[in-house]
């Protein structure tokens, strides 16, 4: 355990000294995952809204499918993306394999089911009168959708935070399609996996703490934005 | 869409609605004429709310036949036409997460009013409703009656051609009720139309032109009196938002 | 490349030297030999450094890889609990060791991941005329380091390459049980992707890295690379 | 891709022929994850309820902490549990490392933050009057809590399904503390990781599909239990 | 806890309550006597709901002094004492997700009534409220007035010693209103106590013993008339659930 303390101290020292390797790993992590979540969120919100507010044949089946897809292992998504992007695959000519773009694609696929399912739950628990009130006051369906989203923003934000947590911490898919290449596609989780495979557990945990530290910063910022989150209606 | 000055705002025929396998409405024909005050009476569960929501375009009646401002429409078209044009007030109003001012501003924003103009209109409307002291309060903190009054202000400010009021005086105190009835009369004077569902018959009967009586989803024969009490001023502006 | 060369640090040590003399940038993807060769066959990488002779020859035979060059070697060893409860260490020859292990039915951890090490282990069981199975034969399905740790936690025997052993031995209670002999020879080779199948691979880079790896300066670097004074890899001629 | 079809066909054949290895892997997966979720859920529900329905200093900090902890990589949790359970660690004497118990512990820790955060969001979006009505009709606080949970069960179920999806598909922690030992601690995700490391990608995906198939069964069953999930209030 | 036959069910002194930094209640003293019908009047936002919720133990008033059945208590203790004993009916009632029967059964279950007994009591109560036809309906599908009547039945069946009614007739039709006022009178006859917040003064004034008037969180001097209209039958059973 003292070894762990030492590794953490070293990690903090490296952080502060602006160590290029460490900072590149961190920036790959956050730049990839933030871009993935930025692309996935609007898609998921729209899909979840459609599932909750419209009625069409197969709607219920889609909900079940979304719930099921949450159980796809990251590495299977990684494999699938790999097979699609690999030179022999249908999108091999794009030369995306082992790039950040590939990681982003993988992470989008990874977080979509979670985002859709949780956003759907949030829409469902919302008050139908919000939708009706918006429409009757002259909002277009598009505006009314945004109004409803604003009303249930706590639930939606929780979904986005959960999805972000899933992809920022994910290793199987990033490893598979990113390749863990230093300065290019090595992010914190794949770096941790590497340290761990070397038996350098303390370094692994120290990296984990660095990740947590930055996630905390992000959450504190979001927390300020979202208000107290206590029930006081 | 034809906006010719038809005297009928909306006509519905063969209005049969089934919800959760239960026949909720079974109305042969109902007509809302421009400039009338219509009182919608009926016991609990007789279908008042459902009928108002259909006229507001919030519930679809796929099998009914509609005629809006003279144009025939099916259920889908009528809902799209009515939505946002006919303003419906919920029996238990929903307040958006924001201040009273935000709530009252909502509909004006949808109509593209600019900030300065909105501000003035909102202050005036809140003053009318004697809610000025609540302007910066969070709408979720209001008492039930206060919510009802804010919801009325939020709808009234839009000056819609058809206002659908669902027992909105239920939780109001006596002063606010009186003011609400005055507003209804004002609306009529301005050429707008009001349908008012209520259990408090007396005050409304004094100003209503028509009394519709629902009973178990069926409409009793209409009692259409001469629209006498308040003179109809057709010259005043008709808001066709 | 295989994980062993990255985990020990050798590959970066070599690449730093290579990049300082050449105009190429080398990106390293560390993974098992099987997967590394699979990437190579798919044309997703230009060159692979692996230690799975049988898989390598398969790939060469089917034309999915070219330009095979042996680079270096180290050796496998058998490690186990210090008391040596199976009395394996007293045997002469690896065949005797494996027979003793099977007879004692003391816990043995196999990587069972079709890695170079696992393929060698299977070959050794076959030579000893054994078909290991039962509760004593546990399959970890993981990398060398992890398997060593499992063996350590469970007081089990395991076949391990010397490089990993040197890197981990300080933290472990396991002891060296048996070493030496031709059957424990562990060869690392480079292969390149076949440009006929994958014309857009970097053939020039692959060729110059292969050439450099088998050059004498690189060999000197391999000889110099050591952990705690133990040389990990020996270059092949 | 035809290779993938072949691998899938083989997987189905093995399933139907009652292949001992495949069935052991599947049963390890589901028995471990179901037990983990069964233990984690009551704890998380209680914690989420407390966060939503009581007011105490530090409450808001705890919410932020929970959100942050969702971003802990599985392998870091795996490492921490490993260090606790290994011979040298404080709980080494229990000899739990590389057993299913260790996997369960790891998976509980892994899904708790997600469960708490999502359940908290569900409680927040619930109607405060449910709580008041239950209390005034004579329910104890304990019963009233259960009533509120019943009222928001869609949201809670979505949380549980998401959490289950996270742990049934998770590889880093199970690999670390379970050890991927065949017949003991090898579950579907670690088996997929193994196939992948061998370069047997198709087999990996086929296993992923087996996992999905079983997850689908579970979700269809839950779907029947939960009703349509459409808004119709 | 002393349950001596104090004539005062609950007394509150120095009731100052601040919500969201706004002084909502500022009451020197309020006393609820056993067996009385108390009418709680006041304009929108005057604090009726808040006062009722405090007496129901649903909102804590930490700084006030309570005396429940004669025992002095602080805000925390009083809330715990009142909760579940004094039954509060929301102005806009909440229906549990289930049938009307499930909803009415809820409180009885908490009191450990067995299934057969519950069934009979529920049928009786629903028959009284003329809601029998709704017994298997899902409570979320009900109309607003129907919900209010189910909520009243759900509370009434518990025969609590103190019933706190928050404008519950607001959305009821005239028959249901009349029945509700009859029920209030019945309750008094059975020795129970009712506090009734309302904006419909006339019907209640006929049977109320006391009229409390709230205005901006302050209580006007109490108008306590001789409890004359309905004779108080002290011998009848007093339910002290
Ligand atoms: N949670 C809260 N936060 C802030 N202010 C509140 C809160 N709840 C109520 N208020 C305010 O306290 C005052 C009294 O509210 P209350 O609901 O008790 O009024 P009421 O007499 O029941 O009114 P109504 O007749 O409209 O039901 C109102 O001005 C209201 O806006
Ligand atoms: N979504 C629904 N599903 C099933 N039945 C419904 C639904 N909505 C309303 N109903 C039923 O339809 C009937 C009419 O309801 P509606 O709300 O229109 O009545 P109302 O006249 O407005 O009554 P109130 O005076 O109580 O407001 C009621 O019996 C109600 O239970
Ligand atoms: Mg209604
Ligand atoms: Mg009130």
Coordinates of N, CA and C in Angstrom, one line a residue, chain B residues 5 10 41 47 79 119 125 131 134 164 167 173 184 188-189 200 210 232:
Chain B
X5 N -64.0 33.9 -43.1 CA -64.7 34.2 -41.9 C -65.9 33.4 -41.7
X10 N -65.2 25.5 -35.3 CA -64.9 24.1 -35.4 C -66.2 23.3 -35.3
X41 N -71.0 21.7 -19.1 CA -71.4 21.1 -17.8 C -71.4 19.6 -17.9
X47 N -66.8 13.3 -19.5 CA -66.0 13.5 -20.7 C -65.6 14.9 -21.1
X79 N -56.2 17.8 -35.6 CA -55.4 17.9 -34.4 C -54.2 18.9 -34.7
X119 N -41.8 41.8 -22.2 CA -41.7 42.3 -20.9 C -42.9 43.1 -20.5
X125 N -50.1 41.8 -17.9 CA -51.0 40.6 -17.7 C -50.9 40.2 -16.2
X131 N -50.9 39.3 -9.7 CA -49.8 38.3 -9.4 C -48.4 39.0 -9.5
X134 N -45.5 37.9 -7.5 CA -45.0 36.6 -7.7 C -44.0 36.5 -8.9
X164 N -59.9 27.3 -24.2 CA -60.6 26.1 -23.6 C -60.2 26.0 -22.2
X167 N -62.3 23.8 -15.9 CA -62.5 24.0 -14.4 C -61.4 24.8 -13.8
X173 N -59.5 31.7 -5.3 CA -60.3 32.4 -4.3 C -61.4 33.2 -5.0
X184 N -63.5 36.4 -19.2 CA -64.3 35.6 -20.2 C -65.2 36.6 -21.0
X188 N -65.1 37.7 -25.0 CA -66.2 37.7 -26.0 C -66.3 39.0 -26.7
X189 N -66.2 40.1 -25.9 CA -66.3 41.4 -26.4 C -65.2 41.6 -27.6
X200 N -69.3 25.0 -11.2 CA -70.0 26.2 -10.6 C -70.9 26.8 -11.6
X210 N -74.2 29.6 -24.7 CA -74.6 28.3 -24.9 C -74.2 27.4 -23.7
X232 N -72.1 41.8 -29.1 CA -71.0 41.2 -29.8 C -70.4 42.3 -30.7

